[in-house]
Amino acid sequence: MTADFAGKTALITGAGRGIGRALALGLGEAGSSVVLLARSETQLHETRALLLRRGVRAQRIRVVPTDLANDQQRSQAAAAVLEAGRVDILVNNAATVEPLGATLGIAAADLRLALEVNVVAPAMLTAAVLPGMLDAGWGRVVNVSSAVATNPAGMVRGNAYATTKAALEAHTLNLAAELRGTGVTVNAYRPGGVDTAMQAWIRQQDPERIGTDLHERFNKNFAEGSLITPEHSAAALLGHLAEDDNGAIWDVSTAPTSATIAE
Ligand SMILES: NC(=O)c1ccc[n+]([C@@H]2O[C@H](COP(=O)([O-])OP(=O)(O)OC[C@H]3O[C@@H](n4cnc5c(N)ncnc54)[C@H](OP(=O)(O)O)[C@@H]3O)[C@@H](O)[C@H]2O)c1
């Protein structure tokens, strides 16, 4: 069983599809009010419609279309969300896997964009919601990482992605140590290989650009059926969310036994 999050408010980035959508549905069904953030308003409204269909009342759902790469949009979104009340749970799930390709060809602007979306945005959203969490003496921040952080050499031609996820984990562990004893926990989550648009996008890329190794690996994983569903991965994260871990790197393969896996 997933924990009961009744009365809590959760902000989920990247909630328009994939793992973020599954997390939003899980949190909504567990009683939380949900704030759905991504760029695509259409996809956010699809998530909203799914929540409504599962019995989550409209008052408990908020859609906040935002480009996390845009400093101004990000600050405005955080301010608007907090004006309506405290955020108790923040899941920094949105990320970009770009730029892929030989490291020598990566433009500084593209690397900056990846760092902005994958590291700066989670850190800034956390900073925005932290004061309310600290006042309440309770809060949960989860930063969605990747197994690439444990083996950065394992994703050749994915240097930017590996760099950002390693940085995100370092940020997570450092902040967790700073917040020890406050009731606010910060953990990272490695979701496994999940059948989402991000995986599909990588499979479709030109092997000349992203390298045959990467291209073949992602296509093989898909063809062999080794990818898990977003719902499976989300359930593992939500199982951990009920616990009091702080400064942990959770992995889908070590989901707590309490997690309900809805395929
Ligand atoms: N799928 C996997 O196998 C896998 C493996 C390891 C780690 N992960 C991690 O899991 C998380 C979710 O990935 P996913 O596979 O579910 O990917 P996905 O299906 O591509 O979803 C990514 C979400 O992030 C949002 N997003 C991307 N850039 C954004 C921006 N600039 N501003 C606001 N929102 C943005 C997207 O919406 P818009 O495009 O509409 O903005 C979308 O809702 C990511 O952190 C990813 O690194 C995934």
XYZ file of C-alpha atoms and ligand atoms in Angstrom:
311
model
C 0.000 0.000 0.000
C 1.179 3.488 -0.788
C 1.177 5.843 2.206
C -1.709 8.140 2.979
C -0.830 11.679 1.945
C -4.219 13.190 2.745
C -3.997 16.907 3.443
C -0.571 17.251 1.849
C 0.239 19.251 -1.258
C 2.691 17.791 -3.754
C 4.419 19.657 -6.563
C 5.537 17.286 -9.299
C 7.685 18.541 -12.162
C 7.472 16.764 -15.484
C 3.954 15.668 -14.559
C 2.660 15.725 -18.131
C 3.818 12.258 -19.099
C 6.004 9.300 -18.167
C 7.200 8.808 -14.615
C 5.998 12.259 -13.512
C 2.452 11.553 -14.635
C 2.456 8.201 -12.822
C 3.772 9.918 -9.679
C 1.043 12.558 -9.877
C -1.634 9.880 -10.232
C -0.191 7.914 -7.311
C 0.044 10.953 -5.059
C -3.457 12.111 -6.020
C -4.878 8.685 -5.253
C -3.000 8.691 -1.931
C -4.947 11.809 -0.914
C -2.499 14.562 -1.776
C -3.403 17.736 -3.602
C -1.222 17.880 -6.689
C 0.416 20.712 -8.576
C 1.341 19.565 -12.074
C 4.242 21.335 -13.758
C 5.795 20.917 -17.236
C 5.918 22.945 -20.462
C 3.158 21.174 -22.362
C -0.198 22.462 -21.124
C -1.982 19.816 -23.200
C -0.135 16.962 -21.515
C -0.685 18.469 -18.066
C -4.404 18.633 -18.779
C -4.325 14.979 -19.870
C -2.832 14.112 -16.478
C -5.486 16.247 -14.817
C -8.225 14.396 -16.728
C -6.805 11.046 -15.590
C -6.781 12.254 -11.982
C -10.404 13.366 -12.245
C -11.333 10.005 -13.739
C -9.762 8.321 -10.706
C -11.909 10.329 -8.356
C -9.512 13.117 -7.390
C -11.565 16.279 -6.947
C -10.839 19.238 -9.222
C -10.019 21.496 -6.235
C -7.094 19.226 -5.425
C -5.481 19.576 -8.864
C -3.560 22.554 -10.186
C -1.905 22.849 -13.589
C 1.108 25.157 -13.835
C 2.631 25.226 -17.335
C 6.237 26.353 -16.891
C 9.550 26.094 -18.697
C 12.004 25.166 -15.953
C 14.876 26.421 -18.092
C 13.429 29.911 -17.824
C 14.454 31.584 -14.570
C 11.609 34.080 -14.621
C 8.900 31.514 -15.439
C 10.274 29.237 -12.737
C 10.208 31.945 -10.054
C 6.723 33.066 -11.064
C 5.444 29.485 -10.952
C 6.923 28.900 -7.490
C 5.470 32.181 -6.192
C 2.019 31.411 -7.610
C 1.992 27.922 -6.124
C 3.124 29.133 -2.691
C 0.578 31.941 -2.672
C -2.084 29.236 -2.525
C -0.363 27.477 0.381
C 2.576 25.394 1.512
C 4.117 22.649 -0.621
C 4.719 19.564 1.548
C 6.156 17.251 -1.098
C 8.349 18.320 -3.995
C 9.295 15.791 -6.641
C 11.904 17.201 -8.998
C 11.293 14.722 -11.805
C 11.545 16.803 -15.004
C 14.791 16.474 -16.908
C 16.314 16.612 -20.325
C 18.614 13.893 -21.674
C 19.975 16.296 -24.288
C 22.546 17.153 -25.531
C 23.581 13.657 -26.638
C 26.571 13.124 -28.902
C 30.336 13.306 -28.887
C 31.440 15.545 -26.034
C 33.707 17.550 -28.318
C 30.665 18.745 -30.258
C 28.599 19.906 -27.284
C 27.881 23.635 -27.377
C 28.234 25.550 -24.119
C 24.668 26.810 -24.454
C 23.307 23.244 -24.656
C 25.328 22.136 -21.635
C 24.079 25.180 -19.708
C 20.504 24.330 -20.637
C 20.894 20.766 -19.351
C 22.400 22.033 -16.098
C 19.609 24.596 -15.774
C 16.790 22.056 -16.170
C 18.397 19.086 -14.401
C 20.258 20.786 -11.542
C 19.540 24.507 -11.122
C 15.760 24.176 -11.424
C 15.476 21.396 -8.796
C 17.748 23.362 -6.452
C 15.795 26.604 -6.913
C 12.377 24.985 -6.550
C 13.634 23.313 -3.390
C 14.857 26.652 -2.052
C 11.439 28.152 -2.761
C 9.436 25.498 -0.898
C 11.903 24.852 1.951
C 10.937 27.738 4.273
C 7.328 26.493 4.453
C 8.457 22.926 5.042
C 10.859 24.002 7.795
C 8.134 26.066 9.480
C 5.879 23.012 9.430
C 8.639 20.693 10.641
C 7.787 18.254 7.854
C 8.618 18.058 4.182
C 9.729 15.642 1.499
C 11.954 16.517 -1.451
C 12.818 13.842 -3.981
C 15.202 14.426 -6.856
C 14.779 11.953 -9.687
C 18.223 10.842 -10.756
C 19.481 7.977 -12.900
C 21.677 4.906 -12.573
C 24.121 6.794 -14.789
C 25.160 8.683 -11.661
C 26.582 5.498 -10.197
C 28.356 4.581 -13.440
C 29.003 7.757 -15.457
C 31.231 5.844 -17.895
C 28.286 3.626 -18.791
C 26.620 6.200 -21.047
C 29.233 7.238 -23.587
C 27.985 10.265 -25.620
C 25.676 11.148 -22.755
C 28.242 13.287 -20.944
C 25.908 16.184 -20.154
C 23.211 13.894 -18.758
C 25.715 11.936 -16.637
C 27.228 15.174 -15.368
C 23.886 16.683 -14.398
C 22.612 13.571 -12.619
C 25.864 13.200 -10.649
C 25.588 16.868 -9.681
C 21.946 16.409 -8.684
C 22.874 13.536 -6.375
C 25.710 15.545 -4.805
C 23.281 18.434 -4.250
C 20.781 16.016 -2.683
C 23.226 14.437 -0.234
C 24.757 17.751 0.779
C 21.387 19.370 1.425
C 20.155 16.315 3.310
C 23.087 16.645 5.711
C 22.287 20.339 6.176
C 18.640 19.565 6.956
C 19.244 16.660 9.345
C 16.899 16.816 12.321
C 14.515 19.346 10.816
C 11.779 16.922 9.759
C 12.420 17.808 6.119
C 14.037 15.008 4.144
C 15.808 15.125 0.782
C 16.488 11.958 -1.159
C 17.343 10.948 -4.702
C 15.621 8.257 -6.733
C 16.969 6.151 -9.602
C 13.879 5.003 -11.483
C 15.312 2.158 -13.574
C 14.851 1.715 -17.312
C 11.308 2.982 -17.854
C 9.211 2.874 -21.023
C 8.687 6.602 -21.566
C 8.996 9.272 -24.255
C 12.576 9.925 -23.140
C 13.566 6.344 -23.963
C 11.639 6.471 -27.262
C 13.381 9.701 -28.219
C 16.826 8.158 -27.643
C 15.905 5.095 -29.741
C 14.925 7.367 -32.632
C 18.179 9.313 -32.738
C 20.724 8.914 -35.530
C 23.298 6.315 -34.364
C 25.973 8.371 -36.141
C 25.333 11.177 -33.676
C 24.625 9.375 -30.428
C 26.966 6.445 -31.112
C 26.032 2.904 -32.130
C 26.617 1.552 -28.607
C 24.063 3.860 -27.024
C 21.626 3.444 -29.904
C 21.861 -0.358 -29.856
C 21.601 -0.599 -26.066
C 18.419 1.460 -25.866
C 16.838 -0.364 -28.815
C 17.829 -3.760 -27.400
C 16.375 -2.946 -23.961
C 13.093 -2.028 -25.620
C 13.046 -5.016 -27.988
C 13.776 -7.440 -25.152
C 10.974 -5.979 -23.058
C 13.265 -5.115 -20.165
C 11.798 -1.640 -19.615
C 9.388 -1.250 -16.726
C 6.220 0.824 -16.749
C 6.095 4.357 -15.333
C 3.521 3.088 -12.815
C 5.920 0.420 -11.554
C 8.701 2.953 -11.045
C 6.406 5.542 -9.464
C 5.054 3.014 -6.966
C 8.574 2.237 -5.759
C 9.304 5.922 -5.194
C 6.001 6.481 -3.385
C 6.726 3.512 -1.131
C 9.982 5.158 -0.086
C 8.276 8.518 0.379
C 6.340 7.150 3.325
C 9.577 6.457 5.177
C 11.817 8.847 7.105
C 15.012 8.312 5.091
C 17.143 11.395 4.607
C 20.128 11.568 2.277
C 19.399 8.218 0.668
C 19.797 7.215 -2.947
C 16.734 5.083 -3.552
C 16.669 2.691 -6.468
C 13.670 1.041 -8.093
C 15.306 -2.346 -7.517
C 15.192 -1.823 -3.765
C 11.575 -0.740 -3.477
C 10.132 -1.171 0.007
C 7.901 -4.198 0.281
C 5.023 -1.864 1.159
C 5.001 -0.442 -2.384
C 2.024 -1.430 -4.497
C 3.141 -1.977 -8.062
C 0.284 -1.083 -10.385
C 1.129 -2.290 -13.913
N 12.818 6.691 -18.600
C 13.931 6.169 -18.085
O 14.332 5.031 -18.426
C 14.711 6.934 -17.056
C 15.876 6.343 -16.551
C 16.611 7.026 -15.596
C 16.188 8.260 -15.157
N 15.059 8.827 -15.681
C 14.659 10.129 -15.149
O 13.275 10.107 -14.827
C 12.723 11.415 -14.949
C 11.480 11.379 -15.803
O 11.834 10.886 -17.086
P 10.798 10.253 -18.106
O 11.469 9.062 -18.677
O 9.452 10.146 -17.492
O 10.843 11.378 -19.238
P 9.738 12.019 -20.183
O 8.657 11.044 -20.496
O 10.483 12.628 -21.308
O 9.111 13.162 -19.265
C 9.870 14.263 -18.893
C 8.973 15.309 -18.276
O 9.779 16.449 -17.950
C 9.197 17.612 -18.535
N 10.218 18.584 -18.880
C 11.306 18.405 -19.655
N 11.957 19.565 -19.826
C 11.257 20.500 -19.119
C 11.404 21.896 -18.922
N 12.387 22.604 -19.516
N 10.505 22.540 -18.146
C 9.486 21.856 -17.564
N 9.292 20.543 -17.723
C 10.166 19.875 -18.500
C 8.468 17.086 -19.770
O 7.404 17.930 -20.186
P 7.517 19.041 -21.334
O 8.379 18.491 -22.414
O 6.108 19.304 -21.722
O 8.133 20.213 -20.644
C 7.897 15.779 -19.240
O 6.678 16.010 -18.565
C 13.856 12.284 -15.500
O 14.501 12.942 -14.440
C 14.800 11.275 -16.122
O 16.127 11.754 -16.192
C 14.326 8.190 -16.618
